[in-house]
Backbone as JSON, one array per atom type, in Angstrom:
{
  "sequence": "MRDYTVSEQAIIPHPVRRVWEVISATHRYAEWVPTVLEVTDHHGTAEIGKTYRERNRSLGPLTTRSTWTVREIEPLTRRVDTGVGFAPLQDLTNVFEFEPITRGDGSESTLMTYAVQYRLGLGPLGPLVHRIVAAGLRADMTHAMDNLADVILAEGIHP",
  "N": [[0.84, -1.19, 0.0], [0.48, 2.2, -0.82], [0.69, 5.64, 0.11], [-1.09, 8.5, -1.01], [-1.52, 11.92, -1.99], [-3.61, 14.37, -3.28], [-4.0, 17.66, -4.3], [-5.6, 20.83, -4.6], [-5.9, 24.37, -5.13], [-7.9, 27.33, -4.81], [-9.08, 30.65, -5.29], [-11.78, 31.8, -3.69], [-14.24, 34.11, -4.29], [-15.48, 35.21, -1.93], [-16.26, 35.89, 1.53], [-14.62, 34.05, 4.18], [-16.41, 33.19, 6.18], [-18.87, 32.82, 4.81], [-18.17, 30.85, 2.93], [-17.48, 28.81, 4.68], [-19.98, 28.34, 5.9], [-21.44, 27.11, 3.81], [-19.86, 24.82, 3.12], [-20.02, 23.48, 5.49], [-22.58, 22.56, 5.68], [-23.71, 19.59, 5.41], [-25.74, 18.41, 3.91], [-25.79, 19.78, 1.53], [-23.91, 19.05, -0.35], [-24.28, 17.92, -2.92], [-24.94, 20.12, -4.39], [-22.62, 21.46, -5.01], [-20.36, 19.78, -5.25], [-19.1, 18.01, -7.86], [-18.99, 15.2, -8.14], [-20.86, 14.19, -6.44], [-23.92, 12.83, -6.56], [-26.24, 12.68, -5.06], [-27.11, 13.48, -1.68], [-27.75, 11.14, 0.63], [-28.23, 10.69, 3.29], [-27.93, 12.66, 6.15], [-26.63, 14.82, 8.74], [-27.04, 17.48, 9.02], [-25.49, 20.42, 9.97], [-21.98, 20.12, 9.92], [-20.48, 18.06, 12.36], [-18.1, 16.9, 14.68], [-17.46, 13.45, 14.58], [-19.95, 12.76, 13.54], [-21.84, 11.26, 10.84], [-22.39, 11.22, 7.26], [-24.06, 10.32, 4.23], [-23.63, 9.5, 0.77], [-24.55, 9.27, -2.71], [-22.48, 8.61, -5.31], [-20.86, 9.68, -8.35], [-18.87, 7.53, -10.18], [-16.78, 5.86, -12.18], [-17.31, 6.69, -15.51], [-20.53, 5.64, -16.37], [-20.9, 4.43, -13.95], [-21.83, 4.21, -10.5], [-21.36, 4.8, -6.98], [-21.77, 4.19, -3.47], [-21.16, 6.13, -0.68], [-19.86, 6.64, 2.64], [-19.28, 9.13, 4.94], [-17.34, 10.45, 7.62], [-17.11, 13.03, 9.92], [-14.14, 14.21, 11.1], [-12.42, 16.19, 12.1], [-12.58, 19.56, 13.12], [-11.74, 22.86, 12.75], [-13.01, 25.72, 13.34], [-13.84, 27.89, 10.66], [-11.37, 27.53, 9.51], [-10.33, 24.86, 9.02], [-11.35, 21.6, 7.98], [-11.75, 18.1, 8.33], [-12.65, 15.11, 6.88], [-13.32, 11.6, 6.8], [-13.72, 8.92, 4.46], [-15.52, 6.06, 3.16], [-16.07, 3.57, 0.62], [-15.06, 3.84, -1.9], [-13.6, 2.01, -3.51], [-10.87, 1.19, -5.65], [-9.63, 2.83, -3.8], [-8.44, 3.44, -0.56], [-8.79, 4.27, 2.95], [-9.65, 6.96, 2.65], [-9.45, 10.45, 2.79], [-10.77, 13.67, 3.08], [-9.64, 16.96, 3.05], [-10.33, 20.2, 3.89], [-9.2, 23.45, 3.72], [-9.0, 26.86, 4.79], [-8.25, 30.25, 4.16], [-8.39, 33.63, 4.94], [-8.41, 36.34, 2.63], [-7.66, 39.65, 2.08], [-8.79, 41.94, -0.2], [-7.7, 44.63, -2.37], [-9.73, 46.56, -2.35], [-10.76, 46.29, 0.12], [-12.6, 44.27, 0.49], [-13.35, 40.82, 1.26], [-11.92, 37.73, 0.33], [-11.51, 34.15, -0.09], [-8.9, 31.9, 0.28], [-8.93, 28.72, -0.7], [-7.98, 25.47, 0.05], [-8.18, 22.29, -1.16], [-7.83, 19.06, -0.44], [-7.22, 15.62, -1.1], [-6.57, 12.62, 0.4], [-5.31, 9.32, 0.2], [-4.98, 5.73, 0.3], [-3.52, 3.23, -1.71], [-3.39, 0.1, -3.12], [-2.68, -2.49, -5.21], [-0.23, -3.28, -6.16], [2.4, -3.14, -8.56], [0.79, -1.79, -10.35], [-0.36, 0.27, -8.95], [0.9, 2.98, -8.91], [0.36, 3.78, -11.58], [-2.47, 3.67, -11.66], [-2.93, 5.62, -9.73], [-2.0, 7.96, -11.07], [-3.97, 8.22, -13.04], [-6.29, 8.44, -11.45], [-5.61, 10.74, -9.97], [-5.56, 12.81, -11.89], [-8.28, 13.0, -12.59], [-9.35, 13.61, -10.05], [-8.17, 16.13, -9.54], [-9.36, 17.72, -11.53], [-12.06, 17.46, -10.75], [-11.97, 18.61, -8.16], [-11.24, 21.26, -8.73], [-13.45, 22.01, -10.27], [-15.43, 21.69, -8.29], [-14.74, 23.74, -6.45], [-15.13, 25.99, -8.06], [-17.89, 25.7, -8.49], [-18.76, 26.01, -5.85], [-18.18, 28.72, -5.36], [-20.0, 29.82, -7.18], [-22.49, 28.94, -6.14], [-22.57, 30.34, -3.71], [-22.54, 32.98, -4.65], [-24.98, 33.01, -6.04], [-26.75, 32.93, -3.95], [-26.59, 35.41, -2.86], [-25.77, 38.25, -0.73], [-25.23, 37.7, 2.68], [-26.05, 38.61, 6.03]],
  "CA": [[0.0, 0.0, 0.0], [1.18, 3.48, -0.85], [-0.12, 6.8, 0.44], [-1.09, 9.54, -2.02], [-2.27, 13.14, -1.72], [-3.89, 15.22, -4.43], [-4.44, 18.92, -3.71], [-5.83, 21.98, -5.48], [-6.27, 25.61, -4.46], [-8.64, 28.32, -5.59], [-9.55, 31.82, -4.55], [-13.24, 31.91, -3.73], [-14.43, 35.55, -4.08], [-16.45, 35.41, -0.86], [-15.63, 35.78, 2.85], [-14.47, 32.72, 4.77], [-17.63, 32.86, 6.92], [-19.88, 32.31, 3.86], [-17.65, 29.59, 2.4], [-17.59, 27.85, 5.78], [-21.4, 27.99, 6.07], [-21.88, 26.18, 2.77], [-19.19, 23.51, 3.21], [-20.41, 22.83, 6.74], [-23.93, 22.01, 5.5], [-23.44, 18.31, 4.74], [-26.83, 18.09, 2.97], [-25.65, 20.6, 0.33], [-22.76, 18.66, -1.17], [-24.66, 17.69, -4.32], [-25.05, 21.42, -5.05], [-21.34, 22.02, -5.46], [-19.34, 18.76, -5.53], [-19.59, 17.37, -9.09], [-19.08, 13.74, -8.06], [-21.96, 13.83, -5.55], [-25.2, 12.83, -7.25], [-27.21, 13.04, -4.03], [-26.8, 13.17, -0.28], [-28.85, 10.24, 0.99], [-28.44, 10.75, 4.74], [-27.03, 13.69, 6.68], [-26.91, 15.28, 10.09], [-27.14, 18.95, 9.02], [-24.19, 21.07, 10.06], [-20.91, 19.18, 10.27], [-20.08, 17.92, 13.76], [-17.11, 15.84, 14.84], [-18.0, 12.13, 14.89], [-21.2, 12.51, 12.83], [-21.66, 10.74, 9.48], [-23.34, 11.53, 6.19], [-23.93, 9.35, 3.14], [-23.83, 10.05, -0.57], [-24.45, 8.45, -3.91], [-21.45, 9.33, -6.05], [-20.43, 9.28, -9.68], [-17.6, 6.82, -10.11], [-16.21, 5.88, -13.52], [-18.33, 6.66, -16.57], [-21.9, 5.58, -15.87], [-20.93, 3.72, -12.68], [-22.0, 4.99, -9.28], [-21.0, 4.13, -5.74], [-22.35, 4.8, -2.27], [-20.09, 6.42, 0.27], [-20.18, 7.11, 3.98], [-18.25, 10.05, 5.43], [-17.35, 10.8, 9.04], [-16.4, 14.27, 10.24], [-13.07, 13.86, 12.05], [-11.73, 17.33, 12.69], [-13.11, 20.88, 12.76], [-11.18, 24.09, 13.29], [-13.96, 26.65, 12.71], [-13.41, 28.89, 9.68], [-9.99, 27.29, 9.11], [-9.99, 23.51, 8.52], [-12.24, 20.48, 8.28], [-11.24, 16.83, 7.84], [-13.63, 14.01, 6.87], [-12.83, 10.36, 6.22], [-14.79, 8.26, 3.72], [-15.39, 4.69, 2.66], [-16.95, 3.27, -0.49], [-14.43, 4.27, -3.15], [-12.6, 1.02, -3.93], [-9.81, 0.59, -4.85], [-9.03, 3.79, -2.87], [-8.69, 3.1, 0.84], [-8.43, 5.3, 3.94], [-9.87, 8.23, 1.96], [-9.61, 11.62, 3.66], [-10.92, 15.0, 2.48], [-9.2, 18.05, 3.91], [-10.67, 21.53, 3.4], [-8.55, 24.5, 4.5], [-9.45, 28.19, 4.37], [-7.45, 31.38, 4.63], [-8.97, 34.87, 4.44], [-7.57, 37.23, 1.83], [-8.29, 40.97, 1.94], [-8.49, 42.54, -1.5], [-7.36, 46.06, -2.35], [-10.91, 47.39, -2.06], [-11.19, 46.0, 1.48], [-13.49, 43.11, 0.55], [-12.67, 39.59, 1.64], [-12.01, 36.49, -0.44], [-11.02, 32.99, 0.66], [-8.01, 30.95, -0.37], [-9.37, 27.39, -0.29], [-7.19, 24.31, -0.35], [-9.0, 21.07, -1.14], [-6.91, 17.95, -0.59], [-7.73, 14.26, -0.93], [-5.51, 11.68, 0.74], [-5.81, 7.94, 0.14], [-4.03, 4.63, 0.15], [-3.83, 2.46, -2.91], [-2.57, -1.09, -3.27], [-2.59, -2.9, -6.61], [1.14, -3.62, -6.53], [3.06, -2.24, -9.51], [-0.21, -0.98, -11.06], [-0.78, 1.37, -8.09], [1.3, 4.31, -9.39], [-0.36, 4.09, -12.82], [-3.84, 3.97, -11.28], [-2.89, 6.92, -9.05], [-1.9, 9.04, -12.07], [-5.28, 8.36, -13.67], [-7.2, 8.94, -10.42], [-5.21, 12.1, -9.59], [-6.0, 13.76, -12.92], [-9.72, 13.18, -12.41], [-9.58, 14.3, -8.78], [-7.81, 17.55, -9.69], [-10.42, 18.37, -12.32], [-13.27, 17.51, -9.92], [-11.78, 19.56, -7.07], [-11.3, 22.6, -9.32], [-14.86, 22.22, -10.61], [-16.16, 21.85, -7.03], [-14.5, 25.07, -5.89], [-15.84, 26.93, -8.94], [-19.32, 25.56, -8.16], [-18.96, 26.58, -4.53], [-18.23, 30.17, -5.55], [-21.26, 30.14, -7.88], [-23.6, 28.73, -5.21], [-22.58, 31.46, -2.76], [-22.94, 34.16, -5.42], [-26.41, 32.91, -6.35], [-27.51, 33.17, -2.72], [-26.5, 36.82, -2.49], [-25.04, 38.63, 0.48], [-25.89, 37.38, 3.95], [-25.49, 39.41, 7.13]],
  "C": [[0.88, 1.25, 0.0], [0.19, 4.58, -0.53], [0.04, 7.85, -0.66], [-1.88, 10.74, -1.52], [-2.4, 13.91, -3.02], [-4.5, 16.5, -3.85], [-4.6, 19.99, -4.78], [-6.19, 23.18, -4.62], [-7.05, 26.5, -5.4], [-8.95, 29.5, -4.68], [-11.05, 31.92, -4.79], [-13.56, 33.38, -3.41], [-15.54, 35.88, -3.06], [-15.73, 35.27, 0.47], [-15.61, 34.34, 3.37], [-15.75, 32.29, 5.47], [-18.67, 32.25, 6.0], [-19.44, 30.97, 3.27], [-17.83, 28.5, 3.45], [-19.04, 27.4, 5.98], [-21.84, 26.94, 5.05], [-21.18, 24.83, 2.9], [-19.55, 22.77, 4.48], [-21.79, 22.2, 6.68], [-23.81, 20.72, 4.71], [-24.53, 17.94, 3.73], [-26.69, 18.82, 1.64], [-24.57, 20.14, -0.64], [-23.11, 18.44, -2.64], [-24.8, 19.0, -5.09], [-23.72, 21.9, -5.61], [-20.25, 20.99, -5.75], [-19.81, 17.93, -6.74], [-19.71, 15.86, -9.03], [-20.21, 13.27, -7.15], [-23.28, 13.96, -6.32], [-26.33, 13.19, -6.29], [-26.66, 12.71, -2.65], [-28.0, 12.37, 0.22], [-29.16, 10.22, 2.48], [-27.45, 11.78, 5.27], [-27.49, 14.11, 8.07], [-27.02, 16.8, 10.16], [-25.76, 19.56, 9.01], [-23.14, 20.09, 10.57], [-20.56, 19.24, 11.75], [-19.12, 16.74, 13.86], [-17.81, 14.55, 15.28], [-19.29, 11.79, 14.17], [-20.9, 12.03, 11.41], [-22.71, 11.3, 8.53], [-23.04, 10.57, 5.04], [-24.29, 10.0, 1.81], [-23.93, 8.93, -1.59], [-23.56, 9.25, -4.84], [-21.27, 8.78, -7.46], [-19.06, 8.64, -9.53], [-16.93, 6.94, -11.47], [-17.3, 5.77, -14.55], [-19.72, 6.63, -15.98], [-22.02, 4.91, -14.49], [-21.11, 4.68, -11.51], [-21.57, 4.14, -8.09], [-21.72, 4.83, -4.6], [-21.23, 4.96, -1.26], [-20.66, 6.84, 1.61], [-19.0, 7.92, 4.47], [-18.44, 10.3, 6.91], [-16.53, 12.06, 9.24], [-15.4, 13.97, 11.35], [-12.47, 15.05, 12.78], [-12.4, 18.62, 12.2], [-12.32, 21.94, 13.5], [-12.01, 25.19, 12.63], [-13.29, 27.73, 11.86], [-12.0, 28.65, 9.14], [-9.77, 25.94, 8.43], [-11.08, 22.52, 8.91], [-11.68, 19.24, 7.62], [-12.34, 15.79, 7.99], [-12.96, 12.78, 6.28], [-14.01, 9.64, 5.57], [-14.46, 6.85, 3.32], [-16.39, 4.52, 1.52], [-16.37, 3.62, -1.84], [-13.35, 3.31, -3.63], [-12.15, 1.33, -5.35], [-9.13, 1.58, -3.9], [-9.41, 3.4, -1.44], [-8.24, 4.24, 1.74], [-8.54, 6.7, 3.33], [-10.12, 9.34, 2.98], [-9.73, 12.87, 2.8], [-10.47, 16.03, 3.49], [-9.55, 19.36, 3.2], [-9.98, 22.54, 4.3], [-8.87, 25.86, 3.9], [-8.58, 29.27, 4.98], [-8.08, 32.66, 4.07], [-7.94, 35.69, 3.68], [-8.33, 38.55, 1.73], [-7.83, 41.58, 0.63], [-8.21, 44.03, -1.33], [-8.52, 46.97, -2.01], [-11.47, 47.13, -0.66], [-12.13, 44.81, 1.6], [-12.67, 41.85, 0.8], [-12.95, 38.46, 0.66], [-11.46, 35.38, 0.43], [-10.09, 32.18, -0.22], [-8.4, 29.58, 0.18], [-8.4, 26.36, -0.83], [-8.05, 23.08, -0.13], [-8.02, 19.93, -1.41], [-7.63, 16.63, -0.36], [-6.52, 13.37, -0.7], [-6.1, 10.28, 0.68], [-4.65, 6.98, 0.06], [-4.48, 3.8, -1.03], [-2.85, 1.29, -2.98], [-2.32, -1.34, -4.74], [-1.16, -3.14, -7.09], [1.73, -2.63, -7.51], [2.07, -1.4, -10.33], [-0.64, 0.25, -10.26], [-0.38, 2.75, -8.59], [0.6, 4.72, -10.69], [-1.81, 4.46, -12.51], [-3.9, 5.33, -10.58], [-2.83, 8.06, -10.06], [-3.24, 9.29, -12.74], [-6.27, 8.97, -12.68], [-6.89, 10.4, -10.1], [-5.67, 13.13, -10.61], [-7.49, 14.04, -12.79], [-10.05, 13.93, -11.13], [-9.28, 15.79, -8.9], [-8.89, 18.3, -10.46], [-11.69, 18.5, -11.48], [-13.14, 18.51, -8.79], [-11.85, 21.0, -7.58], [-12.75, 22.95, -9.67], [-15.69, 22.46, -9.35], [-15.97, 23.24, -6.46], [-15.13, 26.17, -6.74], [-17.34, 26.9, -8.64], [-19.64, 26.2, -6.82], [-19.07, 28.1, -4.62], [-19.55, 30.59, -6.2], [-22.46, 29.99, -6.97], [-23.71, 29.9, -4.24], [-23.03, 32.74, -3.45], [-24.43, 34.16, -5.67], [-27.28, 33.2, -5.12], [-27.46, 34.61, -2.26], [-25.74, 37.02, -1.19], [-25.88, 38.32, 1.71], [-25.27, 38.22, 5.05], [-24.48, 38.65, 7.94]]
}
């Protein structure tokens, strides 16, 4: 088994507080994460130790069902969830990190880092499978962060 990490960053043109509100709402993942077809069970706002379940797009027309557990929360800064149901990926971990950025006009944006960590066996095929998986993950993470910005924009300004 080898450990892998795939990570992408984006500037979300909204304050950290608004970004945090949306990513903390576990029932909303299908709105912004392109691989989530639906959230089938959730607990509302993310809480350490709580789980949520999804039906996910896998390869091509294939789907899978996943279960996620919230493992770590540093409000407005970092959240870590672990997931199962993505064979051959094992010990899957999503890490979301947020850093406020003040623009020249005084408005706030968010530097978001979205990382996925996993273990992969498959012997000598593992590194090849990782390269294929990593390319898809990077595209999906970039798309997710773009969608997140759009969802927040569509909702307008909140107090």
